[in-house]
Amino acid sequence: QSLLTQPPSVSGAPGQTVNIVCAGTVSNIGAGFEVHWYQQLPGAAPKLVMSRFSSRPSGVPRRFSGSKSGTSASLVITGVQPEDEADYYCQSYDTTLNNDVVFGGGTKLTVL
Amino acid sequence: EVQLVQSGAEVKKVGESLKIACKFSGHRLGIGWIGWVRQKPGKGLEWIGFIFPKDSDTTYSPSFQGHVTFSADNSIDTAYLHWRALQASDSAVYYCARRPPCDNGLCYTWFSPWGQGTRVTVSS
């Protein structure tokens, strides 16, 4: 069981809104650690698409947004496109790991 | 713009040693930390640890402590991940990734960019 829990898969038709949740605990998000999101296209290295819950790096399309609610974080893709089909991972830190890095288990986004 | 370029794929046998490289460039304000991440086929990202090349300070995930070692050579802007004795279970793709340096007391906790990955295959 990961300290950051993500659904194994989500799907949506082109143009729909997709929400990927990263459920944390009091030892990571609840302890004040930020969440970052990475997109991994098939056969490629991960790429940062959201930092500090809701800060979009330069070059990331505006349809990507992020938020925090309690001990969870969300990555939202508004108007999902076929090229968004990828694995998405959340990342934070955790006090039970001596404040070390923790990744969520990953979510496979399928664009129908 | 910071770039990380990793060394090529490796095929080794159980018990052999291995060192893979991550060359960094474009870091005008300092490279910060270089983290290492493992990804087994069809699986998620696993945190191995990181090194601060400026002083070679290291942090290892308990899951990997004692099995791998990090090092860095600042003269050629390269970080390394090494194994003294590979196991078949070490077969995976290994990524290096940069965590930016702190700036005026403000520290950043994300990793970007990432290297392209190094595939390690260990056979018996």
PDB file of C-alpha atoms in Angstrom:
ATOM      1  CA  GLN A   1       0.000   0.000   0.000  1.00  0.00           C
ATOM      2  CA  SER A   2       1.541   3.300  -1.118  1.00  0.00           C
ATOM      3  CA  LEU A   3       1.569   6.277   1.217  1.00  0.00           C
ATOM      4  CA  LEU A   4       0.119   8.208  -1.712  1.00  0.00           C
ATOM      5  CA  THR A   5      -2.831   6.365  -3.247  1.00  0.00           C
ATOM      6  CA  GLN A   6      -3.909   6.869  -6.850  1.00  0.00           C
ATOM      7  CA  PRO A   7      -6.576   5.059  -8.865  1.00  0.00           C
ATOM      8  CA  PRO A   8      -4.935   2.550 -11.224  1.00  0.00           C
ATOM      9  CA  SER A   9      -6.805   3.921 -14.202  1.00  0.00           C
ATOM     10  CA  VAL A  10      -9.099   6.689 -15.400  1.00  0.00           C
ATOM     11  CA  SER A  11     -10.565   7.343 -18.809  1.00  0.00           C
ATOM     12  CA  GLY A  12     -12.388   9.997 -20.763  1.00  0.00           C
ATOM     13  CA  ALA A  13     -13.441  10.882 -24.265  1.00  0.00           C
ATOM     14  CA  PRO A  14     -11.676  13.725 -26.052  1.00  0.00           C
ATOM     15  CA  GLY A  15     -12.922  17.056 -24.760  1.00  0.00           C
ATOM     16  CA  GLN A  16     -14.127  15.672 -21.440  1.00  0.00           C
ATOM     17  CA  THR A  17     -12.733  16.604 -18.044  1.00  0.00           C
ATOM     18  CA  VAL A  18     -10.622  14.032 -16.215  1.00  0.00           C
ATOM     19  CA  ASN A  19      -9.681  14.207 -12.540  1.00  0.00           C
ATOM     20  CA  ILE A  20      -6.839  12.143 -11.049  1.00  0.00           C
ATOM     21  CA  VAL A  21      -6.781  12.046  -7.265  1.00  0.00           C
ATOM     22  CA  CYS A  22      -3.734  11.465  -5.093  1.00  0.00           C
ATOM     23  CA  ALA A  23      -4.937  10.509  -1.608  1.00  0.00           C
ATOM     24  CA  GLY A  24      -2.366  11.201   1.074  1.00  0.00           C
ATOM     25  CA  THR A  25      -2.246  11.041   4.856  1.00  0.00           C
ATOM     26  CA  VAL A  26      -1.333  13.141   7.860  1.00  0.00           C
ATOM     27  CA  SER A  27       2.288  12.067   7.387  1.00  0.00           C
ATOM     28  CA  ASN A  28       2.695  13.586   3.917  1.00  0.00           C
ATOM     29  CA  ILE A  29       0.168  16.072   2.495  1.00  0.00           C
ATOM     30  CA  GLY A  30      -1.334  16.552   5.941  1.00  0.00           C
ATOM     31  CA  ALA A  31       2.123  17.314   7.326  1.00  0.00           C
ATOM     32  CA  GLY A  32       2.492  20.242   4.948  1.00  0.00           C
ATOM     33  CA  PHE A  33       4.490  18.634   2.142  1.00  0.00           C
ATOM     34  CA  GLU A  34       3.669  19.772  -1.372  1.00  0.00           C
ATOM     35  CA  VAL A  35       2.528  17.482  -4.179  1.00  0.00           C
ATOM     36  CA  HIS A  36       3.961  17.445  -7.674  1.00  0.00           C
ATOM     37  CA  TRP A  37       2.671  15.590 -10.733  1.00  0.00           C
ATOM     38  CA  TYR A  38       4.542  13.844 -13.534  1.00  0.00           C
ATOM     39  CA  GLN A  39       3.343  12.636 -16.914  1.00  0.00           C
ATOM     40  CA  GLN A  40       4.992   9.592 -18.436  1.00  0.00           C
ATOM     41  CA  LEU A  41       4.162   9.028 -22.091  1.00  0.00           C
ATOM     42  CA  PRO A  42       4.635   5.475 -23.400  1.00  0.00           C
ATOM     43  CA  GLY A  43       8.335   4.661 -23.691  1.00  0.00           C
ATOM     44  CA  ALA A  44       9.439   8.050 -22.371  1.00  0.00           C
ATOM     45  CA  ALA A  45      10.884   9.488 -19.188  1.00  0.00           C
ATOM     46  CA  PRO A  46       8.582  11.205 -16.671  1.00  0.00           C
ATOM     47  CA  LYS A  47       7.992  14.927 -17.160  1.00  0.00           C
ATOM     48  CA  LEU A  48       6.879  17.449 -14.540  1.00  0.00           C
ATOM     49  CA  VAL A  49       3.414  18.791 -15.418  1.00  0.00           C
ATOM     50  CA  MET A  50       2.371  20.371 -12.098  1.00  0.00           C
ATOM     51  CA  SER A  51       4.366  21.542  -9.102  1.00  0.00           C
ATOM     52  CA  ARG A  52       3.319  22.709  -5.643  1.00  0.00           C
ATOM     53  CA  PHE A  53      -0.220  21.352  -6.100  1.00  0.00           C
ATOM     54  CA  SER A  54      -1.271  23.919  -8.705  1.00  0.00           C
ATOM     55  CA  SER A  55       1.718  25.568 -10.385  1.00  0.00           C
ATOM     56  CA  ARG A  56       1.969  24.735 -14.065  1.00  0.00           C
ATOM     57  CA  PRO A  57       5.532  24.717 -15.486  1.00  0.00           C
ATOM     58  CA  SER A  58       6.268  26.632 -18.631  1.00  0.00           C
ATOM     59  CA  GLY A  59       5.190  24.731 -21.744  1.00  0.00           C
ATOM     60  CA  VAL A  60       2.503  22.620 -20.052  1.00  0.00           C
ATOM     61  CA  PRO A  61      -0.892  23.180 -21.727  1.00  0.00           C
ATOM     62  CA  ARG A  62      -3.432  25.294 -19.848  1.00  0.00           C
ATOM     63  CA  ARG A  63      -5.895  22.416 -19.804  1.00  0.00           C
ATOM     64  CA  PHE A  64      -3.805  20.949 -16.950  1.00  0.00           C
ATOM     65  CA  SER A  65      -4.614  22.264 -13.487  1.00  0.00           C
ATOM     66  CA  GLY A  66      -4.111  21.088  -9.930  1.00  0.00           C
ATOM     67  CA  SER A  67      -5.570  21.556  -6.479  1.00  0.00           C
ATOM     68  CA  LYS A  68      -5.404  20.447  -2.866  1.00  0.00           C
ATOM     69  CA  SER A  69      -8.222  19.453  -0.555  1.00  0.00           C
ATOM     70  CA  GLY A  70      -7.438  18.255   2.944  1.00  0.00           C
ATOM     71  CA  THR A  71      -4.933  15.423   2.637  1.00  0.00           C
ATOM     72  CA  SER A  72      -5.557  14.881  -1.088  1.00  0.00           C
ATOM     73  CA  ALA A  73      -4.319  16.460  -4.281  1.00  0.00           C
ATOM     74  CA  SER A  74      -5.914  16.417  -7.706  1.00  0.00           C
ATOM     75  CA  LEU A  75      -4.688  16.797 -11.245  1.00  0.00           C
ATOM     76  CA  VAL A  76      -7.436  17.921 -13.600  1.00  0.00           C
ATOM     77  CA  ILE A  77      -7.309  17.869 -17.376  1.00  0.00           C
ATOM     78  CA  THR A  78     -10.076  20.020 -18.807  1.00  0.00           C
ATOM     79  CA  GLY A  79     -10.748  19.039 -22.407  1.00  0.00           C
ATOM     80  CA  VAL A  80      -8.551  15.940 -22.494  1.00  0.00           C
ATOM     81  CA  GLN A  81      -6.736  15.288 -25.776  1.00  0.00           C
ATOM     82  CA  PRO A  82      -5.518  12.005 -27.305  1.00  0.00           C
ATOM     83  CA  GLU A  83      -1.913  13.077 -26.709  1.00  0.00           C
ATOM     84  CA  ASP A  84      -2.623  13.201 -22.955  1.00  0.00           C
ATOM     85  CA  GLU A  85      -2.883   9.404 -22.833  1.00  0.00           C
ATOM     86  CA  ALA A  86      -0.113   8.485 -20.416  1.00  0.00           C
ATOM     87  CA  ASP A  87       0.712   7.386 -16.883  1.00  0.00           C
ATOM     88  CA  TYR A  88       0.510  10.081 -14.225  1.00  0.00           C
ATOM     89  CA  TYR A  89       2.341   9.999 -10.889  1.00  0.00           C
ATOM     90  CA  CYS A  90       2.041  12.214  -7.841  1.00  0.00           C
ATOM     91  CA  GLN A  91       5.098  12.817  -5.653  1.00  0.00           C
ATOM     92  CA  SER A  92       5.608  14.243  -2.208  1.00  0.00           C
ATOM     93  CA  TYR A  93       7.603  13.610   0.983  1.00  0.00           C
ATOM     94  CA  ASP A  94       6.645  11.653   4.060  1.00  0.00           C
ATOM     95  CA  THR A  95       7.559  11.892   7.734  1.00  0.00           C
ATOM     96  CA  THR A  96       7.378   8.115   8.177  1.00  0.00           C
ATOM     97  CA  LEU A  97      10.198   7.854   5.627  1.00  0.00           C
ATOM     98  CA  ASN A  98      12.363  10.344   7.514  1.00  0.00           C
ATOM     99  CA  ASN A  99      11.017  13.102   5.266  1.00  0.00           C
ATOM    100  CA  ASP A 100      12.106  11.235   2.156  1.00  0.00           C
ATOM    101  CA  VAL A 101      10.548  11.160  -1.300  1.00  0.00           C
ATOM    102  CA  VAL A 102       7.397   9.159  -1.974  1.00  0.00           C
ATOM    103  CA  PHE A 103       5.609   8.477  -5.273  1.00  0.00           C
ATOM    104  CA  GLY A 104       2.031   7.477  -5.799  1.00  0.00           C
ATOM    105  CA  GLY A 105       1.423   4.182  -7.540  1.00  0.00           C
ATOM    106  CA  GLY A 106       0.533   5.858 -10.821  1.00  0.00           C
ATOM    107  CA  THR A 107      -2.669   6.284 -12.842  1.00  0.00           C
ATOM    108  CA  LYS A 108      -3.083   5.176 -16.440  1.00  0.00           C
ATOM    109  CA  LEU A 109      -5.134   7.726 -18.380  1.00  0.00           C
ATOM    110  CA  THR A 110      -6.904   6.283 -21.398  1.00  0.00           C
ATOM    111  CA  VAL A 111      -8.430   8.684 -23.908  1.00  0.00           C
ATOM    112  CA  LEU A 112     -11.331   6.820 -25.459  1.00  0.00           C
TER     113      LEU A 112
ATOM    114  CA  GLU B   1      18.235  25.096 -19.588  1.00  0.00           C
ATOM    115  CA  VAL B   2      19.343  22.160 -17.468  1.00  0.00           C
ATOM    116  CA  GLN B   3      19.730  18.859 -19.306  1.00  0.00           C
ATOM    117  CA  LEU B   4      20.455  15.378 -17.997  1.00  0.00           C
ATOM    118  CA  VAL B   5      21.884  12.767 -20.361  1.00  0.00           C
ATOM    119  CA  GLN B   6      22.301   9.208 -19.156  1.00  0.00           C
ATOM    120  CA  SER B   7      24.646   6.471 -20.283  1.00  0.00           C
ATOM    121  CA  GLY B   8      23.465   3.684 -22.573  1.00  0.00           C
ATOM    122  CA  ALA B   9      21.757   0.373 -21.902  1.00  0.00           C
ATOM    123  CA  GLU B  10      23.652  -2.313 -20.038  1.00  0.00           C
ATOM    124  CA  VAL B  11      23.443  -6.112 -20.104  1.00  0.00           C
ATOM    125  CA  LYS B  12      25.176  -7.798 -17.177  1.00  0.00           C
ATOM    126  CA  LYS B  13      25.234 -11.052 -15.275  1.00  0.00           C
ATOM    127  CA  VAL B  14      24.255 -11.718 -11.667  1.00  0.00           C
ATOM    128  CA  GLY B  15      27.093 -10.834  -9.319  1.00  0.00           C
ATOM    129  CA  GLU B  16      28.770  -8.383 -11.685  1.00  0.00           C
ATOM    130  CA  SER B  17      29.364  -4.745 -10.809  1.00  0.00           C
ATOM    131  CA  LEU B  18      27.959  -1.806 -12.739  1.00  0.00           C
ATOM    132  CA  LYS B  19      28.156   1.977 -12.779  1.00  0.00           C
ATOM    133  CA  ILE B  20      25.719   4.073 -14.821  1.00  0.00           C
ATOM    134  CA  ALA B  21      26.152   7.777 -15.451  1.00  0.00           C
ATOM    135  CA  CYS B  22      24.042  10.931 -15.544  1.00  0.00           C
ATOM    136  CA  LYS B  23      25.746  13.954 -17.112  1.00  0.00           C
ATOM    137  CA  PHE B  24      24.236  17.329 -16.253  1.00  0.00           C
ATOM    138  CA  SER B  25      24.623  20.599 -18.098  1.00  0.00           C
ATOM    139  CA  GLY B  26      23.109  24.056 -18.373  1.00  0.00           C
ATOM    140  CA  HIS B  27      22.967  24.680 -14.611  1.00  0.00           C
ATOM    141  CA  ARG B  28      23.959  28.328 -14.298  1.00  0.00           C
ATOM    142  CA  LEU B  29      22.834  28.585 -10.668  1.00  0.00           C
ATOM    143  CA  GLY B  30      24.047  25.180  -9.509  1.00  0.00           C
ATOM    144  CA  ILE B  31      22.716  21.709 -10.217  1.00  0.00           C
ATOM    145  CA  GLY B  32      21.084  21.129  -6.824  1.00  0.00           C
ATOM    146  CA  TRP B  33      20.389  17.445  -6.102  1.00  0.00           C
ATOM    147  CA  ILE B  34      20.464  14.518  -8.501  1.00  0.00           C
ATOM    148  CA  GLY B  35      17.878  11.913  -7.623  1.00  0.00           C
ATOM    149  CA  TRP B  36      17.701   8.313  -8.853  1.00  0.00           C
ATOM    150  CA  VAL B  37      14.471   6.438  -9.582  1.00  0.00           C
ATOM    151  CA  ARG B  38      13.883   2.817 -10.572  1.00  0.00           C
ATOM    152  CA  GLN B  39      11.080   1.608 -12.819  1.00  0.00           C
ATOM    153  CA  LYS B  40      10.608  -2.105 -13.360  1.00  0.00           C
ATOM    154  CA  PRO B  41       8.796  -3.240 -16.519  1.00  0.00           C
ATOM    155  CA  GLY B  42       5.124  -2.321 -16.366  1.00  0.00           C
ATOM    156  CA  LYS B  43       5.474  -0.927 -12.841  1.00  0.00           C
ATOM    157  CA  GLY B  44       5.546   2.458 -11.117  1.00  0.00           C
ATOM    158  CA  LEU B  45       8.321   4.775 -10.008  1.00  0.00           C
ATOM    159  CA  GLU B  46      10.449   3.773  -7.004  1.00  0.00           C
ATOM    160  CA  TRP B  47      12.608   6.268  -5.139  1.00  0.00           C
ATOM    161  CA  ILE B  48      16.228   5.172  -4.690  1.00  0.00           C
ATOM    162  CA  GLY B  49      17.749   8.336  -3.222  1.00  0.00           C
ATOM    163  CA  PHE B  50      19.768  11.369  -4.151  1.00  0.00           C
ATOM    164  CA  ILE B  51      23.173  12.991  -4.102  1.00  0.00           C
ATOM    165  CA  PHE B  52      24.151  16.639  -3.749  1.00  0.00           C
ATOM    166  CA  PRO B  53      27.094  16.745  -6.195  1.00  0.00           C
ATOM    167  CA  LYS B  54      28.559  19.922  -4.730  1.00  0.00           C
ATOM    168  CA  ASP B  55      29.599  18.120  -1.520  1.00  0.00           C
ATOM    169  CA  SER B  56      28.628  14.494  -2.360  1.00  0.00           C
ATOM    170  CA  ASP B  57      26.119  14.378   0.490  1.00  0.00           C
ATOM    171  CA  THR B  58      23.839  11.377  -0.076  1.00  0.00           C
ATOM    172  CA  THR B  59      20.449  10.112   1.068  1.00  0.00           C
ATOM    173  CA  TYR B  60      19.286   6.562   0.363  1.00  0.00           C
ATOM    174  CA  SER B  61      15.840   5.043   0.546  1.00  0.00           C
ATOM    175  CA  PRO B  62      15.876   2.264   3.188  1.00  0.00           C
ATOM    176  CA  SER B  63      14.754  -0.124   0.451  1.00  0.00           C
ATOM    177  CA  PHE B  64      18.012   0.425  -1.444  1.00  0.00           C
ATOM    178  CA  GLN B  65      20.458   1.306   1.332  1.00  0.00           C
ATOM    179  CA  GLY B  66      23.499  -0.945   1.212  1.00  0.00           C
ATOM    180  CA  HIS B  67      22.770  -2.276  -2.266  1.00  0.00           C
ATOM    181  CA  VAL B  68      23.593   0.800  -4.359  1.00  0.00           C
ATOM    182  CA  THR B  69      26.017   3.692  -4.023  1.00  0.00           C
ATOM    183  CA  PHE B  70      25.888   7.216  -5.421  1.00  0.00           C
ATOM    184  CA  SER B  71      28.905   9.284  -6.415  1.00  0.00           C
ATOM    185  CA  ALA B  72      29.619  12.410  -8.416  1.00  0.00           C
ATOM    186  CA  ASP B  73      32.535  13.886 -10.342  1.00  0.00           C
ATOM    187  CA  ASN B  74      32.134  17.649 -10.448  1.00  0.00           C
ATOM    188  CA  SER B  75      35.073  18.025 -12.856  1.00  0.00           C
ATOM    189  CA  ILE B  76      32.922  16.447 -15.572  1.00  0.00           C
ATOM    190  CA  ASP B  77      29.460  17.317 -14.178  1.00  0.00           C
ATOM    191  CA  THR B  78      28.440  13.690 -13.853  1.00  0.00           C
ATOM    192  CA  ALA B  79      26.615  11.698 -11.204  1.00  0.00           C
ATOM    193  CA  TYR B  80      26.813   7.917 -10.922  1.00  0.00           C
ATOM    194  CA  LEU B  81      24.748   5.058  -9.593  1.00  0.00           C
ATOM    195  CA  HIS B  82      26.664   1.881  -8.857  1.00  0.00           C
ATOM    196  CA  TRP B  83      26.182  -1.665  -7.800  1.00  0.00           C
ATOM    197  CA  ARG B  84      28.955  -3.936  -6.437  1.00  0.00           C
ATOM    198  CA  ALA B  85      26.994  -7.110  -7.079  1.00  0.00           C
ATOM    199  CA  LEU B  86      23.950  -7.075  -9.334  1.00  0.00           C
ATOM    200  CA  GLN B  87      20.911  -9.262  -8.742  1.00  0.00           C
ATOM    201  CA  ALA B  88      18.391 -10.385 -11.333  1.00  0.00           C
ATOM    202  CA  SER B  89      15.811  -8.233  -9.539  1.00  0.00           C
ATOM    203  CA  ASP B  90      17.863  -5.136 -10.441  1.00  0.00           C
ATOM    204  CA  SER B  91      16.658  -5.398 -14.041  1.00  0.00           C
ATOM    205  CA  ALA B  92      14.813  -2.148 -14.682  1.00  0.00           C
ATOM    206  CA  VAL B  93      15.049   1.293 -16.222  1.00  0.00           C
ATOM    207  CA  TYR B  94      16.868   3.773 -14.012  1.00  0.00           C
ATOM    208  CA  TYR B  95      16.235   7.504 -14.249  1.00  0.00           C
ATOM    209  CA  CYS B  96      18.173  10.423 -12.859  1.00  0.00           C
ATOM    210  CA  ALA B  97      16.306  13.655 -12.168  1.00  0.00           C
ATOM    211  CA  ARG B  98      17.242  17.075 -10.857  1.00  0.00           C
ATOM    212  CA  ARG B  99      15.875  18.732  -7.764  1.00  0.00           C
ATOM    213  CA  PRO B 100      16.700  22.459  -8.020  1.00  0.00           C
ATOM    214  CA  PRO B 101      18.994  24.089  -5.464  1.00  0.00           C
ATOM    215  CA  CYS B 102      17.566  26.224  -2.690  1.00  0.00           C
ATOM    216  CA  ASP B 103      17.425  29.928  -3.560  1.00  0.00           C
ATOM    217  CA  ASN B 104      17.679  32.498  -0.752  1.00  0.00           C
ATOM    218  CA  GLY B 105      16.285  30.017   1.739  1.00  0.00           C
ATOM    219  CA  LEU B 106      13.441  28.933  -0.543  1.00  0.00           C
ATOM    220  CA  CYS B 107      13.755  25.231  -1.315  1.00  0.00           C
ATOM    221  CA  TYR B 108      12.065  23.333  -4.123  1.00  0.00           C
ATOM    222  CA  THR B 109      10.932  19.738  -3.795  1.00  0.00           C
ATOM    223  CA  TRP B 110      10.065  18.674  -7.328  1.00  0.00           C
ATOM    224  CA  PHE B 111      12.234  16.888  -9.901  1.00  0.00           C
ATOM    225  CA  SER B 112      12.782  18.370 -13.331  1.00  0.00           C
ATOM    226  CA  PRO B 113      14.205  17.648 -15.793  1.00  0.00           C
ATOM    227  CA  TRP B 114      14.676  13.895 -15.979  1.00  0.00           C
ATOM    228  CA  GLY B 115      17.264  11.950 -17.888  1.00  0.00           C
ATOM    229  CA  GLN B 116      16.148   9.687 -20.713  1.00  0.00           C
ATOM    230  CA  GLY B 117      16.675   6.562 -18.608  1.00  0.00           C
ATOM    231  CA  THR B 118      19.184   3.701 -18.647  1.00  0.00           C
ATOM    232  CA  ARG B 119      17.901   0.174 -19.132  1.00  0.00           C
ATOM    233  CA  VAL B 120      19.739  -2.410 -17.056  1.00  0.00           C
ATOM    234  CA  THR B 121      19.244  -6.086 -17.819  1.00  0.00           C
ATOM    235  CA  VAL B 122      20.711  -8.634 -15.417  1.00  0.00           C
ATOM    236  CA  SER B 123      20.681 -12.291 -16.373  1.00  0.00           C
ATOM    237  CA  SER B 124      21.715 -15.394 -14.508  1.00  0.00           C
TER     238      SER B 124
END
